[in-house]
Structure formats: structure tokens, C-alpha cells
Coordinates of C-alpha atoms and ligand atoms in Angstrom, one line a residue:
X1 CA 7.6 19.4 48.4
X2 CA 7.1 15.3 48.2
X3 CA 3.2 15.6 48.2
X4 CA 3.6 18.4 45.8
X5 CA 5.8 15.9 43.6
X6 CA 3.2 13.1 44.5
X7 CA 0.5 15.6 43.2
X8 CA 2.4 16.3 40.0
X9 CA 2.6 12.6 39.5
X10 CA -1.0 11.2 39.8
X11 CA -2.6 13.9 37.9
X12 CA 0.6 13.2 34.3
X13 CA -0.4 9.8 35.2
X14 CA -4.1 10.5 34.8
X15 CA -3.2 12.2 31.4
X16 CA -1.6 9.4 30.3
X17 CA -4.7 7.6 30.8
X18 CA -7.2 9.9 29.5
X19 CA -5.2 10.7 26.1
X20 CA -5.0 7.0 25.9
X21 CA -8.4 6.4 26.0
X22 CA -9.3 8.9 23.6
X23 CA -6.8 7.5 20.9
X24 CA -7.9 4.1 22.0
X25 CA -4.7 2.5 22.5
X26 CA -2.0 1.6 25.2
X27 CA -4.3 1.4 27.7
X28 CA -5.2 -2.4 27.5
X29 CA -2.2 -4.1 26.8
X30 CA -1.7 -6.8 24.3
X31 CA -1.9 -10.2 26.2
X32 CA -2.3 -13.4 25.3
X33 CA -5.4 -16.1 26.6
X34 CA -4.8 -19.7 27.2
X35 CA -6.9 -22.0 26.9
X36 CA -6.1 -24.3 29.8
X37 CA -7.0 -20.8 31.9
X38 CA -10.1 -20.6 30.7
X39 CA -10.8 -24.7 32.0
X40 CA -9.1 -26.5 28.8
X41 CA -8.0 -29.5 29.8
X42 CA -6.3 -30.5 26.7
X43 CA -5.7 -33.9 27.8
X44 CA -7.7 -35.6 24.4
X45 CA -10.4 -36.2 26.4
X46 CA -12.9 -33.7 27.8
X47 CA -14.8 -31.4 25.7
X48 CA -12.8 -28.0 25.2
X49 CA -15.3 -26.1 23.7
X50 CA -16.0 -23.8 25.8
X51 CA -12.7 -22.9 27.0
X52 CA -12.0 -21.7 23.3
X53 CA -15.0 -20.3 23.7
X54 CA -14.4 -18.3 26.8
X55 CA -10.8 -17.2 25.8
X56 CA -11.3 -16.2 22.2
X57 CA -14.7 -13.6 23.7
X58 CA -12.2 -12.7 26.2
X59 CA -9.5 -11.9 23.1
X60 CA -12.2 -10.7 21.2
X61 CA -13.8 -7.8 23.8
X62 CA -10.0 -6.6 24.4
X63 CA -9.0 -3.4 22.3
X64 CA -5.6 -3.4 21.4
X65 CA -3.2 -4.5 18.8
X66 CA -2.7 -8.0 18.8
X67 CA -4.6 -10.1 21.4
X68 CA -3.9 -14.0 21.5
X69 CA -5.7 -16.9 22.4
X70 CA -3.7 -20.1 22.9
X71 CA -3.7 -23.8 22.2
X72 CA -0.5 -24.6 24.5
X73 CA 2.1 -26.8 22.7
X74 CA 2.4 -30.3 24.3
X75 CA -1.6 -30.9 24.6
X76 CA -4.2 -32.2 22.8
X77 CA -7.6 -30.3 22.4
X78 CA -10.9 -31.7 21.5
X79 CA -13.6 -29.5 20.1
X80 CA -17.2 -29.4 19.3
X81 CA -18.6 -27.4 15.9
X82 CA -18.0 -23.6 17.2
X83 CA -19.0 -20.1 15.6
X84 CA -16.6 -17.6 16.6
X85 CA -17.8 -14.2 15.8
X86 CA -16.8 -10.8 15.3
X87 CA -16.4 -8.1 15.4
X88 CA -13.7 -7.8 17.8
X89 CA -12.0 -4.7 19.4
X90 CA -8.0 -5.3 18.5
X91 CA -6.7 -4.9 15.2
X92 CA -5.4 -8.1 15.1
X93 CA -7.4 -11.4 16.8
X94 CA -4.8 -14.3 16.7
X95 CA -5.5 -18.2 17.7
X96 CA -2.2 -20.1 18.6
X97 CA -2.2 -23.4 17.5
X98 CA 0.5 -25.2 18.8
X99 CA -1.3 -28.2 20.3
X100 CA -3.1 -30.3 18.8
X101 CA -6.6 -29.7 18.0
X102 CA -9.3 -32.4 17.4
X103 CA -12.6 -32.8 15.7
X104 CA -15.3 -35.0 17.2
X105 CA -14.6 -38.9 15.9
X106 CA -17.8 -39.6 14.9
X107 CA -20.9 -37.9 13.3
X108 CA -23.1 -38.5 16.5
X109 CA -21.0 -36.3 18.3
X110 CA -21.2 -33.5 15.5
X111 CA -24.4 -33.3 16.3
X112 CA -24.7 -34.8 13.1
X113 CA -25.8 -32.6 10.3
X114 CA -26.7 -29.5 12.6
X115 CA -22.9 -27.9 12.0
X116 CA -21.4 -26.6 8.2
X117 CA -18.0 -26.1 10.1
X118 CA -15.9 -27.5 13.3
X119 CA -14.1 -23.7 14.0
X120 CA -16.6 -21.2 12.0
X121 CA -14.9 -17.8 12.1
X122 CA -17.3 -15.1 10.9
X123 CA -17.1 -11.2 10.7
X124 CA -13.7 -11.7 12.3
X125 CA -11.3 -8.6 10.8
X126 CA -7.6 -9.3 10.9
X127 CA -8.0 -13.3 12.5
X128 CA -4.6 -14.5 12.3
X129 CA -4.4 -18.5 12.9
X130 CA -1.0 -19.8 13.3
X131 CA 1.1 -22.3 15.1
X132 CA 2.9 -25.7 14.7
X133 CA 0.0 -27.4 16.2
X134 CA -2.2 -29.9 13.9
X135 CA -6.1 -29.3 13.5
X136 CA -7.8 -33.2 13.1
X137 CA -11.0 -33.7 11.8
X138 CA -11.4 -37.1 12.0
X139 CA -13.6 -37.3 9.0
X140 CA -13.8 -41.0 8.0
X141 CA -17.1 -41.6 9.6
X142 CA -18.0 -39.0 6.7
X143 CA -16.9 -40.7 3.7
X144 CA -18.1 -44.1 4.9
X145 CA -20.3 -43.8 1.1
X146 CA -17.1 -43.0 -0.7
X147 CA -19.4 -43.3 -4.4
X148 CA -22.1 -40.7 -4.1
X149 CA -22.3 -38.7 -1.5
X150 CA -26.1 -37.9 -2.1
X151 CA -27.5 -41.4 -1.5
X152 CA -25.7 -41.5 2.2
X153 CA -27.9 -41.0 4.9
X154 CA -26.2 -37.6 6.3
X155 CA -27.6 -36.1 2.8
X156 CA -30.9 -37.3 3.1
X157 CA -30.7 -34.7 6.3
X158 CA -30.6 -32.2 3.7
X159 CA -27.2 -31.8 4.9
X160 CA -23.4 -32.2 3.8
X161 CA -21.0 -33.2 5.8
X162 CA -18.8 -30.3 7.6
X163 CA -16.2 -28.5 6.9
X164 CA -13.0 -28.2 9.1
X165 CA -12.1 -24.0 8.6
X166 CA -14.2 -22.3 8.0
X167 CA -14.0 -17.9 7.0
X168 CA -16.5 -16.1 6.5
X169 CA -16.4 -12.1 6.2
X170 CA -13.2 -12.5 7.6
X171 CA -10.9 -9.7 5.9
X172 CA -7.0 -9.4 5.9
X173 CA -6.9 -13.0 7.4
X174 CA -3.8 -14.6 7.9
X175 CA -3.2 -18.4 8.1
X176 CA 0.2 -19.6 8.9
X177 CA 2.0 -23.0 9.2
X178 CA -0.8 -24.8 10.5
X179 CA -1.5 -28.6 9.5
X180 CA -4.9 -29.9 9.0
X181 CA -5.9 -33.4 8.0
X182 CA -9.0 -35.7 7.4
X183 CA -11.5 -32.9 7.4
X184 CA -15.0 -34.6 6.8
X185 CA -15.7 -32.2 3.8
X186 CA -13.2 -28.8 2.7
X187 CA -10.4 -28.3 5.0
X188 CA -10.1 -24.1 4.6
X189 CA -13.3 -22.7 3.3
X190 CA -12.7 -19.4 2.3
X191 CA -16.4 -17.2 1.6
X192 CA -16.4 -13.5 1.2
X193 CA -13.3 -12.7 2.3
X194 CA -11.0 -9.5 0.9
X195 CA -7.5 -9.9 1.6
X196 CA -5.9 -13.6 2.4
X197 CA -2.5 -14.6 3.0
X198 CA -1.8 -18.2 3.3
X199 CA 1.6 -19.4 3.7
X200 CA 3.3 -22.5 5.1
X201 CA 0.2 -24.5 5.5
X202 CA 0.0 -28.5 5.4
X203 CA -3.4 -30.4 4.8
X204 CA -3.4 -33.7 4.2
X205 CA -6.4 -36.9 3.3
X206 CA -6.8 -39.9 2.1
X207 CA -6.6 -40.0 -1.8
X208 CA -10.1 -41.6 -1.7
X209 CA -11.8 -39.2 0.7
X210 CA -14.8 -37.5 -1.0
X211 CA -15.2 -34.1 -1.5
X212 CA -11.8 -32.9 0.8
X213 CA -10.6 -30.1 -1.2
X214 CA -7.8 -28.4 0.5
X215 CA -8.7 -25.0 -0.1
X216 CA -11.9 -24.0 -1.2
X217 CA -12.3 -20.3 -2.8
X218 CA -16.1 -18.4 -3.4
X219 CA -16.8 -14.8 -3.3
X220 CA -13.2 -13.6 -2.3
X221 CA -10.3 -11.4 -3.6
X222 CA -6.7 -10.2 -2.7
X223 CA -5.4 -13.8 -1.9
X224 CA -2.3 -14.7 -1.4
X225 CA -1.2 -18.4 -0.9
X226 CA 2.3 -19.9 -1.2
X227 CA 4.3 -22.3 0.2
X228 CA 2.3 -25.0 1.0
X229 CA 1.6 -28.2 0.7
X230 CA -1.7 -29.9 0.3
X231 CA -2.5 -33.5 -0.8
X232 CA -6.0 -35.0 -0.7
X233 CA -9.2 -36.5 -2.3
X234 CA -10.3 -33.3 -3.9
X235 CA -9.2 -30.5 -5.5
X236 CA -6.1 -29.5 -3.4
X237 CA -7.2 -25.6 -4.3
X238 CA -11.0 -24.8 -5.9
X239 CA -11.6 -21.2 -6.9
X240 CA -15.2 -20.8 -7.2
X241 CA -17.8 -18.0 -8.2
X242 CA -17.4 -14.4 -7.3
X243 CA -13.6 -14.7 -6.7
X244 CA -11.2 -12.7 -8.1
X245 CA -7.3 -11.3 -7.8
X246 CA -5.6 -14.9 -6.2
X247 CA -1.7 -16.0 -6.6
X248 CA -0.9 -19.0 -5.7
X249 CA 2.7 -19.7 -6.0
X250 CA 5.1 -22.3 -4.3
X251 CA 2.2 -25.1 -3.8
X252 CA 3.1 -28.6 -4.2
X253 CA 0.2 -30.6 -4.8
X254 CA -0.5 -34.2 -4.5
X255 CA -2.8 -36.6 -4.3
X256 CA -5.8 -34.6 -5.7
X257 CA -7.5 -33.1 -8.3
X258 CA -5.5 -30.7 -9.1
X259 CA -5.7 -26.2 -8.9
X260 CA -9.5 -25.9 -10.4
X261 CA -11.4 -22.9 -11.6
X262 CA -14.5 -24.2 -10.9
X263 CA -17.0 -26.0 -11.2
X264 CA -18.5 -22.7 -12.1
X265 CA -21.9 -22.2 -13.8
X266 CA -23.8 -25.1 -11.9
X267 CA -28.0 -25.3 -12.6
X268 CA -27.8 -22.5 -14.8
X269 CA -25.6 -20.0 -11.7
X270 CA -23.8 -17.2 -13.3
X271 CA -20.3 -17.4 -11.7
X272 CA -17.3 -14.9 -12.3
X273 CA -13.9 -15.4 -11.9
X274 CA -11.0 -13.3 -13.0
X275 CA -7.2 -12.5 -12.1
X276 CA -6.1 -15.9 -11.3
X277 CA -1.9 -16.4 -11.2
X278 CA -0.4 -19.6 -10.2
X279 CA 2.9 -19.9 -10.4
X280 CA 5.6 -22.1 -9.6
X281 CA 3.5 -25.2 -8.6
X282 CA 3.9 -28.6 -8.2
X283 CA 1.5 -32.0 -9.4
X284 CA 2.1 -35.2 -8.0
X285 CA 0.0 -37.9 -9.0
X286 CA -2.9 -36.1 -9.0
X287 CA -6.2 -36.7 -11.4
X288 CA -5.5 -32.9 -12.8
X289 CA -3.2 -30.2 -12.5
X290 CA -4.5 -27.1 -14.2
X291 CA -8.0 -26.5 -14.6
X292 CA -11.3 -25.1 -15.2
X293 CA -14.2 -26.8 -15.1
X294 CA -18.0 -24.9 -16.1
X295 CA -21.1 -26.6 -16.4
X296 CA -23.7 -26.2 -19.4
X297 CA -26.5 -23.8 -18.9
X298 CA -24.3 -21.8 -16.5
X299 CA -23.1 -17.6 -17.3
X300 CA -21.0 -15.1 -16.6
X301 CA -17.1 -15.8 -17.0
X302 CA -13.8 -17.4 -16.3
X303 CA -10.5 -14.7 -17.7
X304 CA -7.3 -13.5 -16.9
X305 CA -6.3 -16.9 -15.8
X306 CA -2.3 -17.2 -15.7
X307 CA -0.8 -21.1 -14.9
X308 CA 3.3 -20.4 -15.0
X309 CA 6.1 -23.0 -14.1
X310 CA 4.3 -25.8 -13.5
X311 CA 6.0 -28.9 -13.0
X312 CA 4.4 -32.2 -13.3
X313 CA 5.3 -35.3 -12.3
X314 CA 3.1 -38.5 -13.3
X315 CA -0.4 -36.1 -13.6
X316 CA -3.4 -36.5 -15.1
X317 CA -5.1 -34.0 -17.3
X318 CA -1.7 -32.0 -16.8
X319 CA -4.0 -29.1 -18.7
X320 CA -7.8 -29.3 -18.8
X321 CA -10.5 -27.2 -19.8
X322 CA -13.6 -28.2 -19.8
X323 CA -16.3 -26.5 -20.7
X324 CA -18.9 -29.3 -20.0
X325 CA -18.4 -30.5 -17.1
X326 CA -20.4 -33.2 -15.1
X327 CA -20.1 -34.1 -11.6
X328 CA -20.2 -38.1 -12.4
X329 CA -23.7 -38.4 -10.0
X330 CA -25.6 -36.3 -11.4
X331 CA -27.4 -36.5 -15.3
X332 CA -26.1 -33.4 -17.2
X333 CA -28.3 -32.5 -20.9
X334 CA -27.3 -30.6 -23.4
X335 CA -28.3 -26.9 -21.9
X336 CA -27.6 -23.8 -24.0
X337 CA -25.2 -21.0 -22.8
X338 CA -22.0 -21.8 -21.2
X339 CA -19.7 -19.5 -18.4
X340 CA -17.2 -17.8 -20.9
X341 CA -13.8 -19.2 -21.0
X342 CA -11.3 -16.5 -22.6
X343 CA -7.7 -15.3 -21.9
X344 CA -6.1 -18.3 -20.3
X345 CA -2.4 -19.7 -20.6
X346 CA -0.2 -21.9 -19.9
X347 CA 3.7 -21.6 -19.8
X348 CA 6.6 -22.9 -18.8
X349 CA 4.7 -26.3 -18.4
X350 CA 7.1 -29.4 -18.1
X351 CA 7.4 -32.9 -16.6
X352 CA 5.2 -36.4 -17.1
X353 CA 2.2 -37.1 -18.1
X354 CA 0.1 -40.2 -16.9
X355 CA -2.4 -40.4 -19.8
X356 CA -2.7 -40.0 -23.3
X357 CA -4.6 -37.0 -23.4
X358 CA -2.1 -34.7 -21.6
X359 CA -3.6 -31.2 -22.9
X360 CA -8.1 -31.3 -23.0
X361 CA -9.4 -28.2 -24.3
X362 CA -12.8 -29.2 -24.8
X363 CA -15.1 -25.8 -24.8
X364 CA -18.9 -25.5 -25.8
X365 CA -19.7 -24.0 -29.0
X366 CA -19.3 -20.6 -27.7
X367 CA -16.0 -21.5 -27.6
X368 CA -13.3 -20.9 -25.9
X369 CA -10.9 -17.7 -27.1
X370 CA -8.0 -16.2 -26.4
X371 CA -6.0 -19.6 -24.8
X372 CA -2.5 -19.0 -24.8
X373 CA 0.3 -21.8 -24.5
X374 CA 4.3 -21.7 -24.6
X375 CA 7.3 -23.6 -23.5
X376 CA 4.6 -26.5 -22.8
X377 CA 6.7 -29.9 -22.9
X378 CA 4.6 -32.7 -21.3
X379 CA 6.2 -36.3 -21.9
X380 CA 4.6 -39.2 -21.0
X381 CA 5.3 -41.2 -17.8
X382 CA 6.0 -44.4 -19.8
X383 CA 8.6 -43.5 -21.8
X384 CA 8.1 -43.1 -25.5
X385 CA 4.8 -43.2 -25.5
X386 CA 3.2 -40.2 -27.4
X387 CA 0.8 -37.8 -26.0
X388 CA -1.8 -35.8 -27.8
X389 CA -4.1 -32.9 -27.6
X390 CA -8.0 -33.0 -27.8
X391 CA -9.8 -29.3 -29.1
X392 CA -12.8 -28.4 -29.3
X393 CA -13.9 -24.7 -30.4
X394 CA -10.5 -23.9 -28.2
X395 CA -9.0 -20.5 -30.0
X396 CA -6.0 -19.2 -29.4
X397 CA -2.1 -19.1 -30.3
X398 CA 0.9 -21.6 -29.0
X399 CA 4.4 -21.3 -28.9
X400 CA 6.4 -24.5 -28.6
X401 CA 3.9 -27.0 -27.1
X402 CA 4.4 -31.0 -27.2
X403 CA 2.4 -32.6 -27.2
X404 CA 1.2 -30.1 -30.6
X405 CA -2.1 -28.3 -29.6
X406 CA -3.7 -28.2 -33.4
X407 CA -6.3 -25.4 -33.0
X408 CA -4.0 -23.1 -31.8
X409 CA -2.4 -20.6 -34.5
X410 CA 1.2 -21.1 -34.1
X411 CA 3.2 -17.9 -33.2
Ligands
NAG1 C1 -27.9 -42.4 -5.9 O1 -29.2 -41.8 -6.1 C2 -29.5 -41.6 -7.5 C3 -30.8 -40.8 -7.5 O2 -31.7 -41.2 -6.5 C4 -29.6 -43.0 -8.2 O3 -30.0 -42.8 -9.5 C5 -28.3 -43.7 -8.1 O4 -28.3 -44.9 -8.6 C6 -27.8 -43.8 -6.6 N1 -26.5 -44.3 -6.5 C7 -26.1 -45.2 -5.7 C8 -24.6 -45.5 -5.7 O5 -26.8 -45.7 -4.9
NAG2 C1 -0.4 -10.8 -6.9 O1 0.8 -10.7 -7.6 C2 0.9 -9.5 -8.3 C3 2.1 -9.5 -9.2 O2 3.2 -9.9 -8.5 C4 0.9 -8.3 -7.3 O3 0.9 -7.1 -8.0 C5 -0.3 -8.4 -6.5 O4 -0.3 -7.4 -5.5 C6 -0.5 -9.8 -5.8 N1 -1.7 -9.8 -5.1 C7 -1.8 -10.3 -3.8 C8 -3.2 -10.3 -3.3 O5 -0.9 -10.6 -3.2
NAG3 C1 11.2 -31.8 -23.3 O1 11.4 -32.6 -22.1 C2 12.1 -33.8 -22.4 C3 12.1 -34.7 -21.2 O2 12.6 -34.0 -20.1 C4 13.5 -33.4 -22.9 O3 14.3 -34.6 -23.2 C5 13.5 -32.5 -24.1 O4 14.7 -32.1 -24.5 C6 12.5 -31.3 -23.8 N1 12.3 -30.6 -25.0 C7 12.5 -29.3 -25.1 C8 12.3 -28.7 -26.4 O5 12.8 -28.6 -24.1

């Protein structure tokens, strides 16, 4: 009778296993990998590299749900330029952060130009990177040629500096309350990636660090990104060619340069972006708030572009399109063609303005059609001072708008 019972046992038990293998779940559990298991150290020190290394191919090989690889709270990590690949087996790969995590201090140690990226996540479906933990990249021996970035010796390697995040191919990502600061170049690259959700996130830079755009957008749709703060010394959000359905709402940005479509269109490039919605957002002393920025000579388009509820506190260019833009280093000529601006607005804009020209609409002669503006009440920072509006070939309609936007029909 017992072995009969043990009998009865081993072989519902081997079921269990074999239907479990053939769904492909249950089997392997969900776990979690830390770091310091895999010969971390974490004590700010010692290379970690290949710790994160280890763990995340460990996480990575492991079917399952949700498998985790951990940056314990309490420690500080330093890390070397890493590509961490997929595909991996669980629906879900998350990292951690809850530690700190640090970039190498100097370019030397980056290996100089060799790496685009400190963590470079590729072909990674469902990467979810959260945590309390901070992510330093320790960029100022970057931006030690603060003016042009093409005369400093790293770009005469044919190379610019790195990046801190960087996605690539990496669909339904998640990022969630992570900080990042002083990244050498963007801090979250985001490149050919379907399905984003960004929430909670804190990147910070100098003012007058080159080039350290807080998120950085190309050849990606279904983003989400709210809730977040972001101040640097570039755009604090760039959505560039190839990019298309993104809201951004709940972003308070400042220092920087502002949300930017763009640049798009650059030595003659046909970009396209479409389906843009930010909402609810916040400029602080920052060069720009809402803009697009195309080059001459460039194609394709820039539509559907919704900014809502902005508010603005001391901004510059509080609304800016500019259809000829001109990174300051480089010469730009007259070249024909232009990306094509239409179907743009701007509403429920209100707060301070910290120069004259609060509202540029400065479009090629192609011009620009279909720009939309209401409940737009920009004063100027020093009070009583009046603001005005620059057009050129904008078209269009307004609805209340100070300062008054002249070339658009009034509703
Ligand atoms: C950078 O290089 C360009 C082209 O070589 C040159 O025209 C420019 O003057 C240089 N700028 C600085 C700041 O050295
Ligand atoms: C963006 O917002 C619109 C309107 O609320 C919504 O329909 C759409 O699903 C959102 N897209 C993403 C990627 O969250
Ligand atoms: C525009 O904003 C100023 C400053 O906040 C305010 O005094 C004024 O009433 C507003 N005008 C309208 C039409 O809302």
C-alpha cells in the first residue's frame, strides 16, 4: 500500500514536470541574481563588470517570468562600457538598481573612444530597469572643450563621447525611478525601440555640459514618459527621426534646452516624426521649452505635434519653431527643401518669459501650415515688459494668444 502510494506520487510528480516543460513555464522558478554572488564587490573600488556581466547571462539564459539581477542597496558599483544582449528566455529581464552604480572617472579608463555606451542593452525584449539606486557617469573629463565638441581630441578619434543608457531593439522596456547624472554624452538613448514606458526617473548635469540630453528619441514608437524630472545641458527630451506615437506628460524640465522635435533633416537626411503629445510640462530656466528644430536641405516631415498645459517659468523661446536651424559649429547655406512642418499646437501655454521673442515661428519658404495656438498667455519675467512674436511663412489660426501671433487667422 505505501510503495503503491509512493508510486502514485513520483510518476503525478513527473507529470507535473513534463506538462511544465511543454508549456514552458513553472519549472524554473523566478529568482533573482545579485551581483555581489556573482564576485561584485561593490565597495567603489574594484572593477564590477563582470559580475553584472555574469549575473545578467545567468538572468538572461533563465526561462520564466520575471528573472532579476541586482545592484544591492547600501553599495557602490563601478562599471566598465558593457553590451548586454538579448535575446533572453523570461518574459521579463529586470536590473535592480538600488545601489549606486558608477561610470569610469576618466576617459582612459573608457577605453577612450572604443565604447558609444557605459550599460548597452540590445535585442533585450521586456528589460525592466528600476530601483532607487543612482547611475554616475562621471562625464566631466568629457566636456573638458565645453565650445565645440568637434575640435576636442576624443573627436579627432572619429569618435563622440559615450552615452550612459543605452536601448537598442529593446521592446516593451520599462525604466522606473532610477537617477542618472553627469553622463559624458545622452543619458537614456532610446533607438528602435516599440513600446517605452518611463516613469519616475531623475537625470541631472551641469547646465554647461555639452551635448547631455536627458532623453534622446530616434527610430521608436509607443512611448510613454511621465513623471519625471530631468535638468541638464541639452535638450532634457530630443525626439529625433523615425519616431512616432510619444506622450510625455508630468515632466518638469530645467536647466536645458527644452522638449525638441529635432534637429531633424541634417545633411540633406529625410527624418519623420509624427504623433507627439506633451502635456502637462514644466520649464524652468531653460534655453527653450517647446520645439522643433529642422535643418535646410533636409525631407520628410514633422505633424501631429500636440504641446498642452505647459507652464513656464523664466524660459527662453517658451515656443520655437525653427525651420532653419544651425548647430552654432557648423556653416549652414541656404539649401533647398526643408522637413515639412504642419499640424502643430500649442494650448494652454502660461507663465514667464525670459526674452523678448517669447513665440519664434520662423519656417522656410515652404512654410509652415496648419500651426494652431490658444489660451497662450506668456508674460515676461521682468514685469511689464512686452513680448512679441516673430513669423515667418508660419500658417495657421490662434485663439487668445499674448503675446499676438500676427500670421495666424484669428478664430
Ligand atoms: C573648430 O574647428 C573648425 C573647423 O576645423 C574651425 O573652423 C573652428 O574655428 C574650430 N573652433 C574652435 C573653438 O577651435
Ligand atoms: C498616448 O495617449 C493617448 C491618449 O491618451 C493614448 O490613446 C495612447 O495609448 C497613449 N500612448 C502610449 C504609448 O501610451
Ligand atoms: C495672463 O497672465 C497674467 C499673469 O499671470 C494675468 O495677470 C492675466 O490675467 C492673464 N490673462 C488672461 C487673459 O488669462
Amino acid at each position: 500500500m505505501v510503495m503503491y502510494m509512493a508510486t502514485l506520487h513520483s510518476v503525478s510528480f513527473l507529470f507535473v514536470i513534463a506538462t511544465s516543460s511543454i508549456l514552458g513555464i513553472g519549472y524554473c522558478q523566478d529568482s533573482s541574481y545579485n551581483v555581489l554572488d556573482f564576485g561584485a564587490t561593490g565597495d567603489g573600488n574594484a572593477d564590477d563588470s563582470q559580475a553584472f556581466v555574469a549575473a545578467f547571462r545567468k538572468a538572461c539564459r533563465t526561462p520564466g517570468t520575471i528573472q532579476t539581477v541586482n545592484f544591492p542597496p547600501g553599495k557602490a558599483f563601478s562599471l566598465k562600457p558593457l553590451t548586454l544582449e538579448g535575446p533572453c528566455k523570461a518574459n521579463n529581464l529586470q536590473v535592480q538598481v538600488d545601489g549606486n552604480v558608477a561610470a569610469p572617472a576618466t576617459v582612459g579608463e573608457w577605453r577612450g573612444c572604443e565604447a558609444g555606451c557605459l550599460l548597452c542593452f540590445q535585442n533585450v525584449n521586456g528589460l525592466i530597469l528600476k530601483g532607487a539606486g543612482l547611475i554616475d557617469g562621471k562625464g566631466s573629463s568629457w566636456w573638458s572643450s565645453k565650445s565645440n565638441l568637434i575640435n576636442t581630441t576624443h573627436e579627432e578619434d572619429g569618435c563622440a563621447p559615450p552615452a550612459l543608457l543605452h536601448f537598442h531593439k529593446c521592446d516593451n522596456l520599462n525604466l522606473h525611478g532610477i537617477a542618472s547624472k553627469d553622463s559624458p554624452r545622452g543619458h537614456v538613448v532610446i533607438h528602435g525601440c516599440t513600446g517605452v514606458r518611463i516613469s519616475n526617473i531623475h537625470i541631472t548635469a551641469p547646465e554647461d555640459s555639452p551635448n547631455t540630453d536627458g532623453i534622446d528619441i530616434a527610430f521608436s514608437s509607443q512611448l510613454d514618459i511621465r513623471n519625471s524630472f530631468i535638468g541638464t545641458g541639452d535638450d532634457c527630451i530630443a525626439i529625433k527621426g523615425g519616431s512616432s506615437f510619444i506622450n510625455i506628460s508630468n515632466v518638469a524640465c530645467g536647466p536645458g534646452h527644452g522638449i525638441s522635435v529635432g534637429s531633424l533633416g541634417e545633411k540633406g537626411a529625410e527624418d519623420r516624426v509624427q504623433q507627439v503629445h506633451v502635456q502637462g510640462c514644466t520649464f524652468t530656466k531653460t534655453q527653450n521649452a517647446a520645439r522643433i528644430k529642422t535643418w535646410m536641405g533636409g525631407a520628410g516631415y514633422a505633424r501631429s505635434i500636440f504641446f498642452n498645459q505647459i507652464t513656464l517659468i523664466e524660459s527662453g523661446n517658451p515656443i520655437i519653431i525653427d525651420q532653419k536651424y544651425c548647430d552654432g559649429g557648423n556653416h549652414c547655406p541656404p539649401a533647398a527643401g526643408a522637413v515639412k512642418v504642419s499640424d502643430v499646437s500649442f494650448r494652454g501655454f502660461h507663465g514667464t518669459s525670459a526674452v523678448e521673442q517669447a513665440i519664434t515661428l520662423d519656417c522656410s519658404d515652404l512654410g509652415c501650415t496648419n500651426i494652431v495656438m490658444d489660451r497662450v498667455n506668456i508674460t515676461s519675467a521682468v514685469p511689464g515688459k512686452p513680448l512679441r512674436a516673430l513669423c515667418n511663412n508660419a500658417n495657421g489660426k490662434s485663439g487668445f494668444t499674448a503675446p499676438d501671433v500676427p500670421c495666424l487667422a484669428k478664430k
